[in-house]
Coordinates of C-alpha atoms in Angstrom, one line a residue:
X22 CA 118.8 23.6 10.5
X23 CA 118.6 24.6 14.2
X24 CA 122.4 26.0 14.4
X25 CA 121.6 28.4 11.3
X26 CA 118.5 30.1 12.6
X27 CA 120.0 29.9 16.2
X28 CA 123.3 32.1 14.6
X29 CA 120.9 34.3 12.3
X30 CA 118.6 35.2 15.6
X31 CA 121.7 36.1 17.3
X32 CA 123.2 38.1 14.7
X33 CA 120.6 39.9 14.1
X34 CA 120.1 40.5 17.7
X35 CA 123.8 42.2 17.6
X36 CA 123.2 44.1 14.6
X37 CA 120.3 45.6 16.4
X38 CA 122.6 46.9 19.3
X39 CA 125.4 47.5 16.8
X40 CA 123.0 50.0 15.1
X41 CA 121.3 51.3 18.7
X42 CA 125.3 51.9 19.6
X43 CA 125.9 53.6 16.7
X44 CA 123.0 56.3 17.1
X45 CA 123.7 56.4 21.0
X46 CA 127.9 57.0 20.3
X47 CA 127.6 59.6 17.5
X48 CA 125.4 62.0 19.7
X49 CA 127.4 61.8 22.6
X50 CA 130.1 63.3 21.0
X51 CA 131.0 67.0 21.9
X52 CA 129.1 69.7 19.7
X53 CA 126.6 69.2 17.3
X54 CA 126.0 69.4 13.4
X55 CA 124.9 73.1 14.3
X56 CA 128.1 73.9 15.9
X57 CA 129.4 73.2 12.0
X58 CA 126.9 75.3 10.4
X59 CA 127.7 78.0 13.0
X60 CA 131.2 78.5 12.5
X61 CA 131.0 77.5 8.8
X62 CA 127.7 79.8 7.0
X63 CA 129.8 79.5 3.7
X64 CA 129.0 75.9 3.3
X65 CA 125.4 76.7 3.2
X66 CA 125.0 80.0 2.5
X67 CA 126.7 83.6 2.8
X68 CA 123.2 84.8 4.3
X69 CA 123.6 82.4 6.8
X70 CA 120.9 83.4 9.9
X71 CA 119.4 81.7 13.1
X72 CA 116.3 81.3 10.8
X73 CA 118.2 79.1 8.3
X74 CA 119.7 77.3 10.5
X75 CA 116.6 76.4 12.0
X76 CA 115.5 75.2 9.2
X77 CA 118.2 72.9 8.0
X78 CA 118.3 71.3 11.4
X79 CA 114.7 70.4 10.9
X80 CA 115.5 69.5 7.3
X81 CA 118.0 67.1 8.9
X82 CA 115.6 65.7 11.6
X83 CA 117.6 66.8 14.6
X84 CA 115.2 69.3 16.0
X85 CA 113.6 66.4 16.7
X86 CA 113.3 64.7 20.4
X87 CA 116.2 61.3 20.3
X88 CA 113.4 58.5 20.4
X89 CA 111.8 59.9 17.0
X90 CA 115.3 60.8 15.6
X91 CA 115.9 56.8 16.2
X92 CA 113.3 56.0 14.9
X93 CA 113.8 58.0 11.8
X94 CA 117.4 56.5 11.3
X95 CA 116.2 52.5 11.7
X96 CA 113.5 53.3 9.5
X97 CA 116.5 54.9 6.8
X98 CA 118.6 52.3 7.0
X99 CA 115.7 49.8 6.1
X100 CA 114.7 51.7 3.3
X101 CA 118.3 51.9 2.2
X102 CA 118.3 56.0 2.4
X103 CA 121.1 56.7 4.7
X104 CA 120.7 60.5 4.5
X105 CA 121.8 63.8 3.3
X106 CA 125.9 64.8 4.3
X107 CA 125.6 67.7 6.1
X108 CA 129.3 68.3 5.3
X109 CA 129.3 67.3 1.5
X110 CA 125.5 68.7 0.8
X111 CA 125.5 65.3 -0.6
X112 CA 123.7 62.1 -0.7
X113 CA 125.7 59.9 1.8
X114 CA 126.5 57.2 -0.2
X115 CA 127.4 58.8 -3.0
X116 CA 130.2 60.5 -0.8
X117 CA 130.9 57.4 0.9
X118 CA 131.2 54.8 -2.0
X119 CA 134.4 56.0 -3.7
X120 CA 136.2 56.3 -0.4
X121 CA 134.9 52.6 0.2
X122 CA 136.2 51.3 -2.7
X123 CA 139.5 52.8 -2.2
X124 CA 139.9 50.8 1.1
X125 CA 138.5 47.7 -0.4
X126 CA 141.3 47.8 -3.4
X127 CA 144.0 48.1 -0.2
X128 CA 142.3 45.2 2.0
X129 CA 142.2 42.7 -1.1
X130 CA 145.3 43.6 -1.8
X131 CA 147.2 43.5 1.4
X132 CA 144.6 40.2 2.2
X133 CA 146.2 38.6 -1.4
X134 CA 149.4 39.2 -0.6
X135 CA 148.7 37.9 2.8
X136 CA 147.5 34.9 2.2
X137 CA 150.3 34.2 -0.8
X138 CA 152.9 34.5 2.2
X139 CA 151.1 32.5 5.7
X140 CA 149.4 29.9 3.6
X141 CA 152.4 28.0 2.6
X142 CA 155.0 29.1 5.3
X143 CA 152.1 28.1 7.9
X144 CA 151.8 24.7 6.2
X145 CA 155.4 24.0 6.0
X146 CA 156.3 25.3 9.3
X147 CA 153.5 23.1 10.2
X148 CA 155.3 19.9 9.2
X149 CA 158.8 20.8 9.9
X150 CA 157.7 21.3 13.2
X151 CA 160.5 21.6 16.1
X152 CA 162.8 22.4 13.3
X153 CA 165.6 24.9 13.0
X154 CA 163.2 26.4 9.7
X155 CA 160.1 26.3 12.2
X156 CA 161.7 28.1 15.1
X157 CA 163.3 30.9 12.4
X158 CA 159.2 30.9 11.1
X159 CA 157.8 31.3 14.1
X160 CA 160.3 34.1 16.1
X161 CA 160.5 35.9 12.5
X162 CA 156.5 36.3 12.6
X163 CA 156.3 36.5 16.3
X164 CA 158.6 39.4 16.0
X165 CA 156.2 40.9 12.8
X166 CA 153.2 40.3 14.8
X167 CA 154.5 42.4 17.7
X168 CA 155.8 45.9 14.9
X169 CA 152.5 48.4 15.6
X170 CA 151.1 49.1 12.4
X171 CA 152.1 52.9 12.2
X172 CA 155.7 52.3 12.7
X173 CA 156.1 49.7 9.9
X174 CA 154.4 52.7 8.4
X175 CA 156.5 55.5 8.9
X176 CA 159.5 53.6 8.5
X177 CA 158.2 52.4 4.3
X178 CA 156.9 56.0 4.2
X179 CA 160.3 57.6 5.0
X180 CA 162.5 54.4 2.7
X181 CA 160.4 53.9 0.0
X182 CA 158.3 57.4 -0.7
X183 CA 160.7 60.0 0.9
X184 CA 164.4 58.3 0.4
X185 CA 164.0 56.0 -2.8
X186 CA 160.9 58.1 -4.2
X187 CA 160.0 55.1 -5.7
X188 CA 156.3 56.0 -4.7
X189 CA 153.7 59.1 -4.6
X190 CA 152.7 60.5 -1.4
X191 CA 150.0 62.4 -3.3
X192 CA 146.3 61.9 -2.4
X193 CA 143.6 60.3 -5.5
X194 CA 143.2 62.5 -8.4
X195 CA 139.7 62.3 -9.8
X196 CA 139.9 60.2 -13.2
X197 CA 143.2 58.3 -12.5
X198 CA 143.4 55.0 -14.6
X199 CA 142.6 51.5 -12.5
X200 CA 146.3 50.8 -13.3
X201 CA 147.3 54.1 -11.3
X202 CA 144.9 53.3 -8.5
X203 CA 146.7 50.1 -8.1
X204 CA 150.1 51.6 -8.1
X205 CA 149.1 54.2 -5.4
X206 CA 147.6 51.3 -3.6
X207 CA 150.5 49.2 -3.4
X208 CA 152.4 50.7 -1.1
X209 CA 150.0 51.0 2.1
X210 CA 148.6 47.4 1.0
X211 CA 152.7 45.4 1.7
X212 CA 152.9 47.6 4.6
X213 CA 149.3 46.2 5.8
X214 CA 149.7 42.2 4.7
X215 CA 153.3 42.7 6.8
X216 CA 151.6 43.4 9.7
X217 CA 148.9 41.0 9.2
X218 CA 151.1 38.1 7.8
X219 CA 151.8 36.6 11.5
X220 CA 148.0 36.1 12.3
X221 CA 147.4 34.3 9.3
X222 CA 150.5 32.2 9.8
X223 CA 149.7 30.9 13.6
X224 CA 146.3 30.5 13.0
X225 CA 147.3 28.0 10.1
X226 CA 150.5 26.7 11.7
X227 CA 148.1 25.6 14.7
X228 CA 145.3 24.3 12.2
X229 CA 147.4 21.9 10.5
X230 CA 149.1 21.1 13.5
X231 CA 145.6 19.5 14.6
X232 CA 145.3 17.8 11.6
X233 CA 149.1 16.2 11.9
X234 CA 148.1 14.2 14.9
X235 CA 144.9 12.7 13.2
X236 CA 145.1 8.9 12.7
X237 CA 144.5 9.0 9.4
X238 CA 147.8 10.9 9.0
X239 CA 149.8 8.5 10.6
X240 CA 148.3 5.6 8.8
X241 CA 149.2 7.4 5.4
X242 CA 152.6 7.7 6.8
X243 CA 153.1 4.2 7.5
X244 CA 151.5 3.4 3.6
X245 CA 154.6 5.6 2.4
X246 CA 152.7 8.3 0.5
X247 CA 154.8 11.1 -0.2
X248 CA 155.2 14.3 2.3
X249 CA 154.0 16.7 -0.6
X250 CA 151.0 15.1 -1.3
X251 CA 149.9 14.2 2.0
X252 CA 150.8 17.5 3.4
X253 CA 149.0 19.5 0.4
X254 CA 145.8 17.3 -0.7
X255 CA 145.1 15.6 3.0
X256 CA 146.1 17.6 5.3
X257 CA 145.6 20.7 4.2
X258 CA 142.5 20.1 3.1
X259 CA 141.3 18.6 6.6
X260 CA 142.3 21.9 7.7
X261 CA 140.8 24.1 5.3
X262 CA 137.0 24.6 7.2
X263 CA 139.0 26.0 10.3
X264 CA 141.3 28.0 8.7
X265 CA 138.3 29.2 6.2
X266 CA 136.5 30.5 9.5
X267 CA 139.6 32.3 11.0
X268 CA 140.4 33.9 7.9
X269 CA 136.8 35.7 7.7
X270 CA 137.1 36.3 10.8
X271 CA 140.7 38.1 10.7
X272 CA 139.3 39.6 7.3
X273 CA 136.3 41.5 9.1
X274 CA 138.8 43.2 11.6
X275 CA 141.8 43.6 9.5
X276 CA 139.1 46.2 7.2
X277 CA 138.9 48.2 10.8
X278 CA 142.9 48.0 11.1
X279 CA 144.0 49.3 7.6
X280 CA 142.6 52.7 8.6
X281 CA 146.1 53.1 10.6
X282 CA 147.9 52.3 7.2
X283 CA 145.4 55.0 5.5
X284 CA 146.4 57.6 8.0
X285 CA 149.9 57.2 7.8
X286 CA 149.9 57.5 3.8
X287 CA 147.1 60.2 3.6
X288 CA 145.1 57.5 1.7
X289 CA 142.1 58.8 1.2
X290 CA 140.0 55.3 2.2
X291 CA 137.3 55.7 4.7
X292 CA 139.7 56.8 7.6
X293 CA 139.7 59.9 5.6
X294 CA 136.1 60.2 5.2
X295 CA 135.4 59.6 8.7
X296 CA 137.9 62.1 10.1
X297 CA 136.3 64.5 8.1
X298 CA 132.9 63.7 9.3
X299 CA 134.3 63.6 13.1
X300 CA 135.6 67.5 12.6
X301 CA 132.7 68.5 11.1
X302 CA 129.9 66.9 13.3
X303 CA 128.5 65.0 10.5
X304 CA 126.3 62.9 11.9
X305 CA 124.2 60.8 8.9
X306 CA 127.8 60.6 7.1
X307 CA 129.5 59.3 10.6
X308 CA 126.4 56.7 11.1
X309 CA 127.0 55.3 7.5
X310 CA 130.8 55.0 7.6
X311 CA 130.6 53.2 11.5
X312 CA 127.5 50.9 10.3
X313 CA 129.8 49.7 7.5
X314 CA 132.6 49.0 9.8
X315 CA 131.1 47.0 12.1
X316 CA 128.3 45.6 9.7
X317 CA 131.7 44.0 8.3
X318 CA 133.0 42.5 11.1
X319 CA 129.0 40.9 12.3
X320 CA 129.3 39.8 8.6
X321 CA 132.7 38.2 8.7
X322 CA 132.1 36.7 12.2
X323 CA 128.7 34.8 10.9
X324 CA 130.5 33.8 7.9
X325 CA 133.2 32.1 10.0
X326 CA 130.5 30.5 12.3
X327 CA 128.2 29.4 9.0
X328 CA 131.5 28.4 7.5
X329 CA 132.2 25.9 10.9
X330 CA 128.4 24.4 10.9
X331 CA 128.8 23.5 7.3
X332 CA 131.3 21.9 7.2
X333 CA 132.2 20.3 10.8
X334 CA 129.2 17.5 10.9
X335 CA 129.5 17.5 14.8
X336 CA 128.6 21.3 15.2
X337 CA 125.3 20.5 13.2
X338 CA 124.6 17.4 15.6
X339 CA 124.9 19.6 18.5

């Protein structure tokens, strides 16, 4: 039990900075929520004066000095209340949760179809290793991991939306069916497991290539069981706890990544949302959407680790 409490004392220990960082970054930015209410008096009110304003920075807490502002946004974020949008004149979640779902439709989506391409082509390139079909594998993903994100992008945005008009640039509509929000999702989510497909691949190319030169591999060799069941229900398997952990791992980052995709196809996922709270100096909307970010990637990173004590007996015995 060591190794657990060891990795849950030292995540916790990041989250802290994670959320110290997150306070610290948002106010250093140029402006300030007043700056918004300034230039903007119609989003509050058409009487808009200095006395008004006065008050709705101390409604928000920021007429306060930053050590008590601090403490007033740990002590939020334990209670679950992550604040009032100064830009919506919402609660913050409520503005933030359909954007979030929007980009966790595209993840799982571009992570499925991910996954249903590197799994078997990093298994099979795996075993045909030094062959012509693993050296076409390898420079074909090499060449995929190397396209940026934004061009692979553009270039399905200009075929696919603006030549073949086979898909809607168009933005959400409120009240779409789930099979509409699937079809505008599709789109952005090949574009994303394209661009994703070569980490995937290598990471379980090199896994099962570990596994290969095990000696209970060569031993079933020599017994004559057949490639396809040694390479699937053996091998693979012996495989599965590393390539588990890199897989949460790539998962946590590629939910950062996909916000390129978003931007390129206007889809309104939390990229959206936190532009909009970056223009308009929205600080309790910016803390949530950067705490979810990176509370995602802590999250997948202790998964992998808790993933690696589980099931490798010699990182317990450490």
């Amino acid at each position: 039990m060591k190794k657990p409490l060891q990795l849950a004392v030292q995540y916790l220990t990041l989250f802290f900075i994670v959320l110290t960082l997150n306070f610290v970054l948002v106010r250093m930015m140029p402006g300030s929520p007043l700056d918004y209410l300034s230039e903007n008096p119609e989003a509050v009110t058409p009487l808009m004066n200095d006395e008004i304003r006065l008050l709705l920075l101390s409604y928000y807490g920021l007429d306060k000095p930053l050590h008590v502002q601090f403490i007033d946004y740990l002590a939020g974020i334990l209670r679950g209340d992550l604040g009032y949008s100064i830009y919506y004149a919402q609660p913050v979640m409520v503005v933030v949760l359909p954007y979030l779902m929007r980009s966790l439709i595209l993840v799982f989506m571009g992570f499925v179809i991910t996954l249903a391409i590197s799994l078997p082509l990093g298994v099979v390139s795996a075993w045909k290793r030094s062959s012509k079909l693993d050296t076409f594998l390898t420079s074909t993903m090499v060449i995929m991991r190397s396209m940026p994100p934004f061009f692979v992008a553009m270039m399905f945005l200009l075929l696919f939306i603006y030549k073949l008009k086979m898909f809607p640039l168009t933005s959400y509509a409120y009240g779409e069916s789930l099979t509409e929000i699937l079809y505008r999702a599709l789109l952005p989510s090949i574009v994303f497991a394209l661009c994703e497909v070569g980490g995937i691949y290598y990471f379980v190319r090199n896994a099962v290539l570990e596994v290969i030169g095990e000696e209970f591999v060569l031993l079933a060799r020599a017994k004559g069981l057949k490639d396809r069941i040694l390479m699937f229900r053996h091998v693979f398997k012996a495989a599965l706890p590393a390539i588990s952990a890199r897989i949460s791992i790539f998962l946590g980052f590629s939910f950062a990544s996909s916000m390129f995709v978003e931007y390129v196809f206007t889809y309104p996922g939390i990229m959206t949302l936190l532009t909009i709270a970056y223009d308009n100096y929205d600080y309790p909307l910016l803390h949530a959407i950067l705490l979810i970010l990176l509370s995602v990637i802590i999250f997948a990173n202790m998964l992998a680790d808790l993933v690696m004590v589980i099931a490798d007996p010699r990182i317990r015995t450490q």
